[in-house]
Coordinates of C-alpha atoms (C1' of nucleotides) in Angstrom, one line a residue:
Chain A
X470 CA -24.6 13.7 16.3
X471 CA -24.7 12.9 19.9
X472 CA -25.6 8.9 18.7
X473 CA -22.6 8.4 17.4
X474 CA -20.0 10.3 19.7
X475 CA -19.0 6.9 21.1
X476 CA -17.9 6.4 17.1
X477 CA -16.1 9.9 17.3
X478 CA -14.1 9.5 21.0
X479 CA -12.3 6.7 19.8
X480 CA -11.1 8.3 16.8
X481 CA -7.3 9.3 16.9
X482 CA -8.2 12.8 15.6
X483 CA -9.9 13.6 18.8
X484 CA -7.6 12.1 21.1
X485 CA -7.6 13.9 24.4
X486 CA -10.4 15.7 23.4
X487 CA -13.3 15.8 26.0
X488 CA -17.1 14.3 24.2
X489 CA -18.8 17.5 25.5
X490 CA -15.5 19.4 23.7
X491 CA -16.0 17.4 20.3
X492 CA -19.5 18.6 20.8
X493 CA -18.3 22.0 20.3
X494 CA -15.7 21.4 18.1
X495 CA -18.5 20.2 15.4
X496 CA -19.3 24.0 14.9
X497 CA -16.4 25.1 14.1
X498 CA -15.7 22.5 11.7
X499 CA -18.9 23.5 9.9
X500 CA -19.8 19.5 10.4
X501 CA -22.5 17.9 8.3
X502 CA -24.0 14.3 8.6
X503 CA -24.7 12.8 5.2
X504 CA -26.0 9.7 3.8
X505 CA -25.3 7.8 0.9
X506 CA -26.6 5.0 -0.9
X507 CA -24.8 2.0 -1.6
X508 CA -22.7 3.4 -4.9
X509 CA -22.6 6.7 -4.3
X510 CA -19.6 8.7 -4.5
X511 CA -18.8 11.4 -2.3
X512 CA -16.2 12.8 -4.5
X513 CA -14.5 12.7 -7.4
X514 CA -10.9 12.7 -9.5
X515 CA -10.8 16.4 -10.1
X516 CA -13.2 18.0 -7.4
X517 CA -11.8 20.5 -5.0
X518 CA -11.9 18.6 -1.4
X519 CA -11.9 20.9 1.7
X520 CA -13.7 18.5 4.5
X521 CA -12.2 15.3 5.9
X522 CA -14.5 12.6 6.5
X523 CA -15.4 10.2 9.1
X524 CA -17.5 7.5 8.1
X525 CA -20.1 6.8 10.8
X526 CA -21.9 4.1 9.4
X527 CA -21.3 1.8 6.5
X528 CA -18.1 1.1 4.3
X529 CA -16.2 3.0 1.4
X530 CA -13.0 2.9 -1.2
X531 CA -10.9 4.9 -2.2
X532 CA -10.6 4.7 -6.1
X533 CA -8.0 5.9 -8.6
X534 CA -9.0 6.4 -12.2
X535 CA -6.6 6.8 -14.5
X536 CA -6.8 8.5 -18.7
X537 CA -8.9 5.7 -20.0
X538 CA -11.3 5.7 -16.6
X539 CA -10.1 2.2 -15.3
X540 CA -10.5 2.1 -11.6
X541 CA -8.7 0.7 -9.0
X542 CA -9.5 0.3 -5.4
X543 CA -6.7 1.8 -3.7
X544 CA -7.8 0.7 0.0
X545 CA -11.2 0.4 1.8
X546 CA -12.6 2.2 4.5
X547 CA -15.2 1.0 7.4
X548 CA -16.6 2.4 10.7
X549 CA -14.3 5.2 12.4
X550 CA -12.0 5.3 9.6
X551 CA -11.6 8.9 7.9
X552 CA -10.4 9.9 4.4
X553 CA -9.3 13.0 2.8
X554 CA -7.1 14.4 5.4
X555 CA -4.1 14.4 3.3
X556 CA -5.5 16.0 0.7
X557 CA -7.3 18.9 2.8
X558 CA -4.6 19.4 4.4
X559 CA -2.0 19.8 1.8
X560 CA -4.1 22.0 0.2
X561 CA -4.5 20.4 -3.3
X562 CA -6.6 22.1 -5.8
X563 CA -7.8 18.8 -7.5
X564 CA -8.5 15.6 -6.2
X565 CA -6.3 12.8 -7.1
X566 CA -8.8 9.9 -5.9
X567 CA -12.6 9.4 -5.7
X568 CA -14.5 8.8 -2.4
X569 CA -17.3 5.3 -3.0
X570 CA -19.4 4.3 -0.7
X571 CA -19.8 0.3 -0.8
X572 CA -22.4 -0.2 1.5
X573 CA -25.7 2.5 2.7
X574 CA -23.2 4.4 4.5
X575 CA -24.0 7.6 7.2
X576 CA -20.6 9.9 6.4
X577 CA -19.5 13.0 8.9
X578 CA -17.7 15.8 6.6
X579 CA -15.9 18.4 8.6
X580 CA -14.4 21.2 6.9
X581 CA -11.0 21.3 7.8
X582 CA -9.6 23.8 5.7
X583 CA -11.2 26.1 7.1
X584 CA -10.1 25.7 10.8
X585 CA -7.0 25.5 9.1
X586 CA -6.9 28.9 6.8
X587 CA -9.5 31.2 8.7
X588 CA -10.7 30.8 12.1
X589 CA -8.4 31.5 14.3
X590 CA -10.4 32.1 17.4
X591 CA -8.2 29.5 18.6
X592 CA -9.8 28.0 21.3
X593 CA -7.5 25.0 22.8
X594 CA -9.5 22.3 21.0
X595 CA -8.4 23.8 17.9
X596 CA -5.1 23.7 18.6
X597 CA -5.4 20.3 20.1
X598 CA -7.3 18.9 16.8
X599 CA -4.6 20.1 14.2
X600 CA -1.7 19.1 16.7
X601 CA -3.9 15.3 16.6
X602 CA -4.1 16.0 12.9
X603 CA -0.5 16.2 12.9
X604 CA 0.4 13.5 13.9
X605 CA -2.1 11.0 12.2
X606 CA -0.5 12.2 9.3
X607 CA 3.3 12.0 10.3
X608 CA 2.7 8.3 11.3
X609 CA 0.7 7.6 7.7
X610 CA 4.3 9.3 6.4
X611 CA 6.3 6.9 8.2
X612 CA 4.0 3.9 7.6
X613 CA 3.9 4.9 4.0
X614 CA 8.0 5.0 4.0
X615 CA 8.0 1.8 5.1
X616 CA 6.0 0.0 3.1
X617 CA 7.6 1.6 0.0
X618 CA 11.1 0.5 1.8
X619 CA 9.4 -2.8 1.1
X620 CA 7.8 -2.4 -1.9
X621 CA 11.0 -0.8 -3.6
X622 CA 13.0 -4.0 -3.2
X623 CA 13.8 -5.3 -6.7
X624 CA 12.5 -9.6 -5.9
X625 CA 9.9 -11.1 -3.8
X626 CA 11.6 -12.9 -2.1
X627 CA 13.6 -9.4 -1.0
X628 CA 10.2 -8.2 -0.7
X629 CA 9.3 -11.2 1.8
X630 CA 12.5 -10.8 4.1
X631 CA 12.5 -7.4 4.1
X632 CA 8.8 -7.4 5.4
X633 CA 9.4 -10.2 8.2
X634 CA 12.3 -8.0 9.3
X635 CA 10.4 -5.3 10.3
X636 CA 7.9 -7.0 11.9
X637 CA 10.5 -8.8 13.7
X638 CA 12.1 -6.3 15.2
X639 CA 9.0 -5.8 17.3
X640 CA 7.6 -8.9 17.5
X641 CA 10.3 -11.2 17.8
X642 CA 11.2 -14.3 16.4
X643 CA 7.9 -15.7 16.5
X644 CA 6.2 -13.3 13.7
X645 CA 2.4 -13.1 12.9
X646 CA 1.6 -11.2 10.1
X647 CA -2.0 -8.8 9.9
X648 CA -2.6 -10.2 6.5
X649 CA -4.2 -13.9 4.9
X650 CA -2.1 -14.8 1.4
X651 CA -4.3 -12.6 -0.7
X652 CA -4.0 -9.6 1.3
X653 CA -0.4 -10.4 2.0
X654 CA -0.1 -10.2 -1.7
X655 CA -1.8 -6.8 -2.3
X656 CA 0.8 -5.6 0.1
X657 CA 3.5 -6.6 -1.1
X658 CA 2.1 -5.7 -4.6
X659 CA 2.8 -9.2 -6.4
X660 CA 0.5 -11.8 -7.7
X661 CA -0.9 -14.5 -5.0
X662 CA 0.0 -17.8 -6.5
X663 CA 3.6 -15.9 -7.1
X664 CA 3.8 -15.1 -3.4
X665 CA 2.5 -18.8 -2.6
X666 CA 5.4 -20.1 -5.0
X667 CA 8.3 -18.3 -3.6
X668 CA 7.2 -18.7 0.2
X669 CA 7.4 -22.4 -0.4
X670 CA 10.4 -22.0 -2.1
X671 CA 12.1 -19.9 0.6
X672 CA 11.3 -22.8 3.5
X673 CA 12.6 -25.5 1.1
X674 CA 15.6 -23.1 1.1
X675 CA 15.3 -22.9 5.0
X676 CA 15.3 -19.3 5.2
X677 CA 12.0 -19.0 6.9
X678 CA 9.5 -21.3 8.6
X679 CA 5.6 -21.5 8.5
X680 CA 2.5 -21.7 9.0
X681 CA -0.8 -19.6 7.8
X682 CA 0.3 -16.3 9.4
X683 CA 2.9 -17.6 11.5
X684 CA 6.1 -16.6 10.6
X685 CA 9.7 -17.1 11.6
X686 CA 13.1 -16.4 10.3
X687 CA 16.0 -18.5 10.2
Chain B
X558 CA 22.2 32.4 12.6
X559 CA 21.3 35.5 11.0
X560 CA 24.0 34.4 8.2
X561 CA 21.6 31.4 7.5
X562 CA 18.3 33.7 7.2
X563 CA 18.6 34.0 3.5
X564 CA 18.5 30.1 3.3
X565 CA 15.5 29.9 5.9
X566 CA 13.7 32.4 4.6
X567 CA 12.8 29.8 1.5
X568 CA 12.2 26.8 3.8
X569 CA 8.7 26.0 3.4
X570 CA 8.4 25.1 6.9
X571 CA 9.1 29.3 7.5
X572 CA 6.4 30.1 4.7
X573 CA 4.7 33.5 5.8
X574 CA 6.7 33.7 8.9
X575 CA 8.9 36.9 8.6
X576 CA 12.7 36.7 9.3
X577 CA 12.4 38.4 12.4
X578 CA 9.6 36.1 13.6
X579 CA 12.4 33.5 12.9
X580 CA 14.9 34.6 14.6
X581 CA 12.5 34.4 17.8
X582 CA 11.1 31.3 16.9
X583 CA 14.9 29.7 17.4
X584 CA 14.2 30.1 21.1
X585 CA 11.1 28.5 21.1
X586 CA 12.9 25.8 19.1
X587 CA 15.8 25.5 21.3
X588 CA 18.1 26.1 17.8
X589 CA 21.2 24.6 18.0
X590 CA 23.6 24.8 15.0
X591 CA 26.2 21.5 14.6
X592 CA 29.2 21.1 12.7
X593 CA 30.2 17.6 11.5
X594 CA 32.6 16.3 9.4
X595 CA 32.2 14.1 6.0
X596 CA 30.7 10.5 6.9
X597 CA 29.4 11.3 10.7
X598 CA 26.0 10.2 11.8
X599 CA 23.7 13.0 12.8
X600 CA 21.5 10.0 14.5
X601 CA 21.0 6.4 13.6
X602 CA 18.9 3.4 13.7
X603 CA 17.1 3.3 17.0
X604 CA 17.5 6.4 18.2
X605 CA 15.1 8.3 19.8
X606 CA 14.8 11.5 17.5
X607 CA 13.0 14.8 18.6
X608 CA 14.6 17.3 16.4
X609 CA 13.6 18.4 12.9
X610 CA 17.6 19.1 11.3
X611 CA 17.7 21.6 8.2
X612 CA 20.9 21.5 5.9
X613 CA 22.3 24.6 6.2
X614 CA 25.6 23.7 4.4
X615 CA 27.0 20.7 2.9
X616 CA 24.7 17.8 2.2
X617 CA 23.0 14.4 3.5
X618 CA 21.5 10.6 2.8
X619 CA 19.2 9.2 4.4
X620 CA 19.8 5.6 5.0
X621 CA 18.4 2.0 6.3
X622 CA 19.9 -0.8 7.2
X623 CA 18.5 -3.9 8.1
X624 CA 19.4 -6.8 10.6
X625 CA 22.2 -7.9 8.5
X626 CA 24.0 -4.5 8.9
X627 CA 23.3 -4.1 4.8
X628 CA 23.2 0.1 4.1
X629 CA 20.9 1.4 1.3
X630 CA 20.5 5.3 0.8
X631 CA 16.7 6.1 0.6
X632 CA 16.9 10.0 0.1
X633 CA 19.5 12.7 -0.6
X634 CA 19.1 16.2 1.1
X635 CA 21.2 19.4 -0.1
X636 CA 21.0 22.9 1.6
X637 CA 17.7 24.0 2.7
X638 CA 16.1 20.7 2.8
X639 CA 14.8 19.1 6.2
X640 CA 14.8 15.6 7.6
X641 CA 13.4 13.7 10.8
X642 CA 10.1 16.0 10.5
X643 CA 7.5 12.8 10.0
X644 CA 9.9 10.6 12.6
X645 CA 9.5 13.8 15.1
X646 CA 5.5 14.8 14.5
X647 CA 4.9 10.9 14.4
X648 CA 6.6 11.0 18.2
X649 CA 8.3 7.1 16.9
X650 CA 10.4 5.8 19.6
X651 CA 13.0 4.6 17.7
X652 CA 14.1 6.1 14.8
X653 CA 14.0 3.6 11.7
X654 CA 17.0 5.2 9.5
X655 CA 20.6 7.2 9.7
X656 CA 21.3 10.1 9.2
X657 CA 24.8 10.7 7.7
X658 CA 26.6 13.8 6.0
X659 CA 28.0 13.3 2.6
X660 CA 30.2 16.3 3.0
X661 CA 31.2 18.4 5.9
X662 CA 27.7 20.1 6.7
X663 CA 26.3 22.8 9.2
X664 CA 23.3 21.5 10.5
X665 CA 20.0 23.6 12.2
X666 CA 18.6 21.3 15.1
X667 CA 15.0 22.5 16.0
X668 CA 13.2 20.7 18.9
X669 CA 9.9 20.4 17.3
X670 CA 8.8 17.7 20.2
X671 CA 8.8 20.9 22.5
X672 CA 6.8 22.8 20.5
X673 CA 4.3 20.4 20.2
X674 CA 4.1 18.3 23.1
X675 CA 5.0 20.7 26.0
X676 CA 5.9 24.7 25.7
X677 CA 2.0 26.6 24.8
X678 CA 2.6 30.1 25.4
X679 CA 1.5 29.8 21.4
X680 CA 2.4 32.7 20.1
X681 CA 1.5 32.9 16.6
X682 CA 4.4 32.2 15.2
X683 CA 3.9 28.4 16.9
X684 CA 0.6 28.1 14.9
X685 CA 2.0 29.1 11.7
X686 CA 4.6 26.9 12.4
X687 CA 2.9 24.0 13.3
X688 CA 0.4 24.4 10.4
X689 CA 3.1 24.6 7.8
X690 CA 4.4 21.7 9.4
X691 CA 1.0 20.0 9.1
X692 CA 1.2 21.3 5.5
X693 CA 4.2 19.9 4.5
X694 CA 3.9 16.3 5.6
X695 CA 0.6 16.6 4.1
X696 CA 2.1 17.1 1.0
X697 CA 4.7 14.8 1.3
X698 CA 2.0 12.4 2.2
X699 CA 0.4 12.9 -1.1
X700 CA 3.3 12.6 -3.1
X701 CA 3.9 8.9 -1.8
X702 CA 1.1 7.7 -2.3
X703 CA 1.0 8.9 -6.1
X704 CA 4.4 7.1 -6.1
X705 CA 3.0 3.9 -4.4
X706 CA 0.2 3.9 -7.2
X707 CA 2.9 4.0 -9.8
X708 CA 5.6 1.3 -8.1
X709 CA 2.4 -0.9 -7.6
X710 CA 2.0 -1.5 -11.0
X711 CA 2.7 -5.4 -11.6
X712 CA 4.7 -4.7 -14.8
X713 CA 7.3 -1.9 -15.7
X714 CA 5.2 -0.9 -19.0
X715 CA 2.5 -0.1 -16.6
X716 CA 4.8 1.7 -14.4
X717 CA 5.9 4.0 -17.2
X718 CA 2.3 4.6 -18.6
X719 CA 0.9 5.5 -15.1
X720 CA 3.8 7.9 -14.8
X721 CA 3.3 9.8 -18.0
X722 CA 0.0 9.7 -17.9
X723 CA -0.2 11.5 -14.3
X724 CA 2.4 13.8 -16.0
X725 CA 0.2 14.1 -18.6
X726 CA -2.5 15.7 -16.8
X727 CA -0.5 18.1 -16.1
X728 CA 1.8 18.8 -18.6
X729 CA -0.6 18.3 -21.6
X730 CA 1.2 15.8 -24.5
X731 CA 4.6 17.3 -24.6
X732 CA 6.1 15.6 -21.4
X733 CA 9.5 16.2 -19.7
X734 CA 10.2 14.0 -16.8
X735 CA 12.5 15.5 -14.1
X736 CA 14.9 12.6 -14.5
X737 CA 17.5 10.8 -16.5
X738 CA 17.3 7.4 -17.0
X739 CA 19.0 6.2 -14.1
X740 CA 16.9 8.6 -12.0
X741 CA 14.0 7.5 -14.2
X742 CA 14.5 3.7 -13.1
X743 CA 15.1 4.4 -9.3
X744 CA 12.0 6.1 -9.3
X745 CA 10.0 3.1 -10.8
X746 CA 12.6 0.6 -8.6
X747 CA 13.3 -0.8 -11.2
X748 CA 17.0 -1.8 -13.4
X749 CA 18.4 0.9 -15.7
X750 CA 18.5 -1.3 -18.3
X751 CA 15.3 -3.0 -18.4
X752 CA 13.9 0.6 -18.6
X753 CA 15.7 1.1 -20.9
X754 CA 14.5 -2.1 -23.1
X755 CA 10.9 -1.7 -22.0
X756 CA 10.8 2.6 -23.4
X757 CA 12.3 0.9 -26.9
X758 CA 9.5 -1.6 -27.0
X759 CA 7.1 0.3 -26.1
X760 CA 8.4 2.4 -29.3
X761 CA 8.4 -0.1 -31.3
X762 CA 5.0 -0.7 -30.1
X763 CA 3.6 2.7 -31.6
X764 CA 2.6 3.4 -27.7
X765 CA 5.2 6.5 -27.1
X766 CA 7.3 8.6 -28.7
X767 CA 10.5 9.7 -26.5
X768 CA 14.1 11.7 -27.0
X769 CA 16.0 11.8 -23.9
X770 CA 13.8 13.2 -21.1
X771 CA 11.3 13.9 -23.5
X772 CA 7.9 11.8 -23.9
X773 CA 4.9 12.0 -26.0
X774 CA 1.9 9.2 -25.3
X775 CA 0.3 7.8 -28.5
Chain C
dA127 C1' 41.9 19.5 -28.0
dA128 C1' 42.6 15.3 -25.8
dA129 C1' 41.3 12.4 -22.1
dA130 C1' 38.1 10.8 -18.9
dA131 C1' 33.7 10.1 -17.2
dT132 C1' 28.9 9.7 -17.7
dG133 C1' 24.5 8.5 -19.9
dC134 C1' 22.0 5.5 -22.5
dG135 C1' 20.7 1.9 -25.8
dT136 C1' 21.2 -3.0 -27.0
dG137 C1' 22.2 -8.1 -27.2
dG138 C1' 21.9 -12.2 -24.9
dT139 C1' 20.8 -15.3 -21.0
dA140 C1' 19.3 -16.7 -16.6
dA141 C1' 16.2 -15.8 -13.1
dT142 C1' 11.9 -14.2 -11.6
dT143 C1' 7.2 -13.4 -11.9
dA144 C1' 2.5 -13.4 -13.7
dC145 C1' -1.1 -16.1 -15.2
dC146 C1' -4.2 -20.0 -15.5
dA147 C1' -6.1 -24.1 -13.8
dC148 C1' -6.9 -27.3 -10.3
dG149 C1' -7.5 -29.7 -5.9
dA150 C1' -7.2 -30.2 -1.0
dA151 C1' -8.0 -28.2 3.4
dA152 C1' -10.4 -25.1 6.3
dA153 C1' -14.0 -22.1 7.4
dT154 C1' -18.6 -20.6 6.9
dT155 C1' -23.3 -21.2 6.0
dA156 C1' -27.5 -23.6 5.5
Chain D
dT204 C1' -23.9 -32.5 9.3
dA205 C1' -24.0 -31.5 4.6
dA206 C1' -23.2 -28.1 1.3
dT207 C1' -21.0 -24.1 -0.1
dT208 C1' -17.5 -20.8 -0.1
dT209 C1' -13.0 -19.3 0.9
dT210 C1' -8.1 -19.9 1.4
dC211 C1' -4.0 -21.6 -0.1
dG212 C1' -0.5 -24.5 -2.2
dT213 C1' 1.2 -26.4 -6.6
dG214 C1' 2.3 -27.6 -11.5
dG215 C1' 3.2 -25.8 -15.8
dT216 C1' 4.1 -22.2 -19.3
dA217 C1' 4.6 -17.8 -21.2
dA218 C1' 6.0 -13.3 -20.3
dT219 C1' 8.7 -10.1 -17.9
dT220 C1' 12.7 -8.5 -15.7
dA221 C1' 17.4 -8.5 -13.8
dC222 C1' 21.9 -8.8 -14.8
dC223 C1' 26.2 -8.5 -17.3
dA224 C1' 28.8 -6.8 -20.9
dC225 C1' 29.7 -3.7 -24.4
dG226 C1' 29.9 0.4 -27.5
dC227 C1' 28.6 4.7 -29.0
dA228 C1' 27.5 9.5 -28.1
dT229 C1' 27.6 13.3 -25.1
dT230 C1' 29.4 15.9 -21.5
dT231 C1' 33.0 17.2 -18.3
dT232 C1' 37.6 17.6 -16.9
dT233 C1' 42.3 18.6 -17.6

DNA sequence: AAAAATGCGTGGTAATTACCACGAAAATTA
DNA sequence: TAATTTTCGTGGTAATTACCACGCATTTTT
């Protein structure tokens, strides 16, 4: 455990949380280090989750299967990055999405529930933890909200302006986005060469300018 | 406040948290109860938001508006429902929609920034509270990401067949959807009438069987 | 019961987007 | 530095969707 507390201190779920205090946090949270080989799944559609997990080594994605057993990677995971916090902490009897590991990956599972629905010795890192948990999950809200603010708009190129908007109301004029076309594309859930097409179109239109992933509005 | 109770009493945010534990919670919270009339702004774009507001009469949208000044609703609350929660546990600086009654309201203010940040006398009422909290955006969390998975679909057939199909594992084959058609095509952001086009194809297609707000998969 | 409003399907057309295929430029690897 | 891979724009076409207009059926209001 103690290798990879540098891994764990940067985390936001332990923010303000002392390394010798994660320490002891670990037995509360009943935590277990497992590993998996490239493939595995750590869970799946249907289980019953009740541990969040860190991934301490290695990658993973998050996979939706739907009637017919089609998967889709909803997003991918690497190093510091946890999953399942939603669902543990909503409470949900069935898991909507499967855990893969994509790479030989070391995984930390803590059960969360349980801090959550029994112990309530309450020692301050407990209450510090869920208030951290808190807010990891408020901010996912709002960045969710947004993003489906985006999503929602009925053309790309609405799509398009709408994003740059946002981003330029904290960057400025001069925008760079976090994404090449492709993932630019998955964001904005529209095909790549469509996105291409219309981002050309827009700067013959002189709406926007540029170049790569730098942006501006006009 | 006590004539509210009855309508707090079902907030999930209160769940297991008897009236009278309620009624000393309000302190904690710093309550304060607001009157406004028909089109006033509870808070808007940019504001710095650190109150969760409950509709205790009247009603509310939730709204965006871009650079341009252009309004779009988002949500609509009714009595009992809550707003600002994420925007307050997410501790966002600047508040990125309006709040604005639809009809003379009465509005519960709760400073849930205080609870969380600052006062930790933490009786247990402030755990409950907090957890529910963490309970509630949890689910919330969940529920937009099911949506995401649905809107993300790059054609509206696939929209509609995610949709019923995730219905589907829960209501079995006889499916009722909690919306009319309008409803239907908001959720899927998507126009009326092209729903409307694609559910008769997709008749005609021998793919499902529908009558009203009542589907069956083939 | 009549009148008005709402919900929903449908036809038709223009606009938008997905999809495929390709090549040039840039980045990465050997 | 050459070879390979990745990234991205573009042309063209087919499919999809938005948009508008309308009418019928159902519900709500008066």
């Amino acid at each position: 455990m103690k290798n990879y507390l540098s891994i764990l201190s940067k985390v936001k779920l332990f923010n303000n949380i002392e390394e010798s205090e994660i320490l002891s946090l670990m037995t509360c949270l009943e935590a277990r280090i497992n590993n998996y080989e490239k493939g595995e799944f750590i869970f799946t559609v249907g289980d019953k989750v009740d541990t969040v997990g860190i991934i301490l080594r290695g990658s993973a994605h998050i996979i939706r299967e739907n009637i017919e057993g089609d998967r889709t990677i909803i997003s991918t995971l690497g190093v510091g990055d946890y999953f399942a916090e939603a669902i543990c902490c909503a409470g949900v009897e069935e898991s909507p999405v499967s855990v893969q590991v994509s790479s030989d990956s070391t995984i930390l599972l803590l059960n969360f529930s349980h801090i959550l629905h029994t112990c309530h010795n309450s020692c301050m890192f407990h209450t510090k933890l869920i208030e951290n948990m808190l807010y990891v999950i408020a901010n996912k809200n709002i960045a969710l909200q947004n993003r489906m603010e985006i999503i929602s708009q009925k053309s790309l190129r609405l799509k398009v302006i709408n994003y740059l908007q946002t981003l330029a109301m904290k960057q400025g004029n001069n925008i760079t986005i976090p994404f090449n076309r492709e993932e630019f594309a998955d964001f904005l859930c529209v095909d790549r060469s469509s996105l291409s097409h219309e981002l050309s179109r827009m700067k013959e239109d002189g709406l926007i300018d540029y170049h790569k992933s730098n942006f501006r509005l006009l």
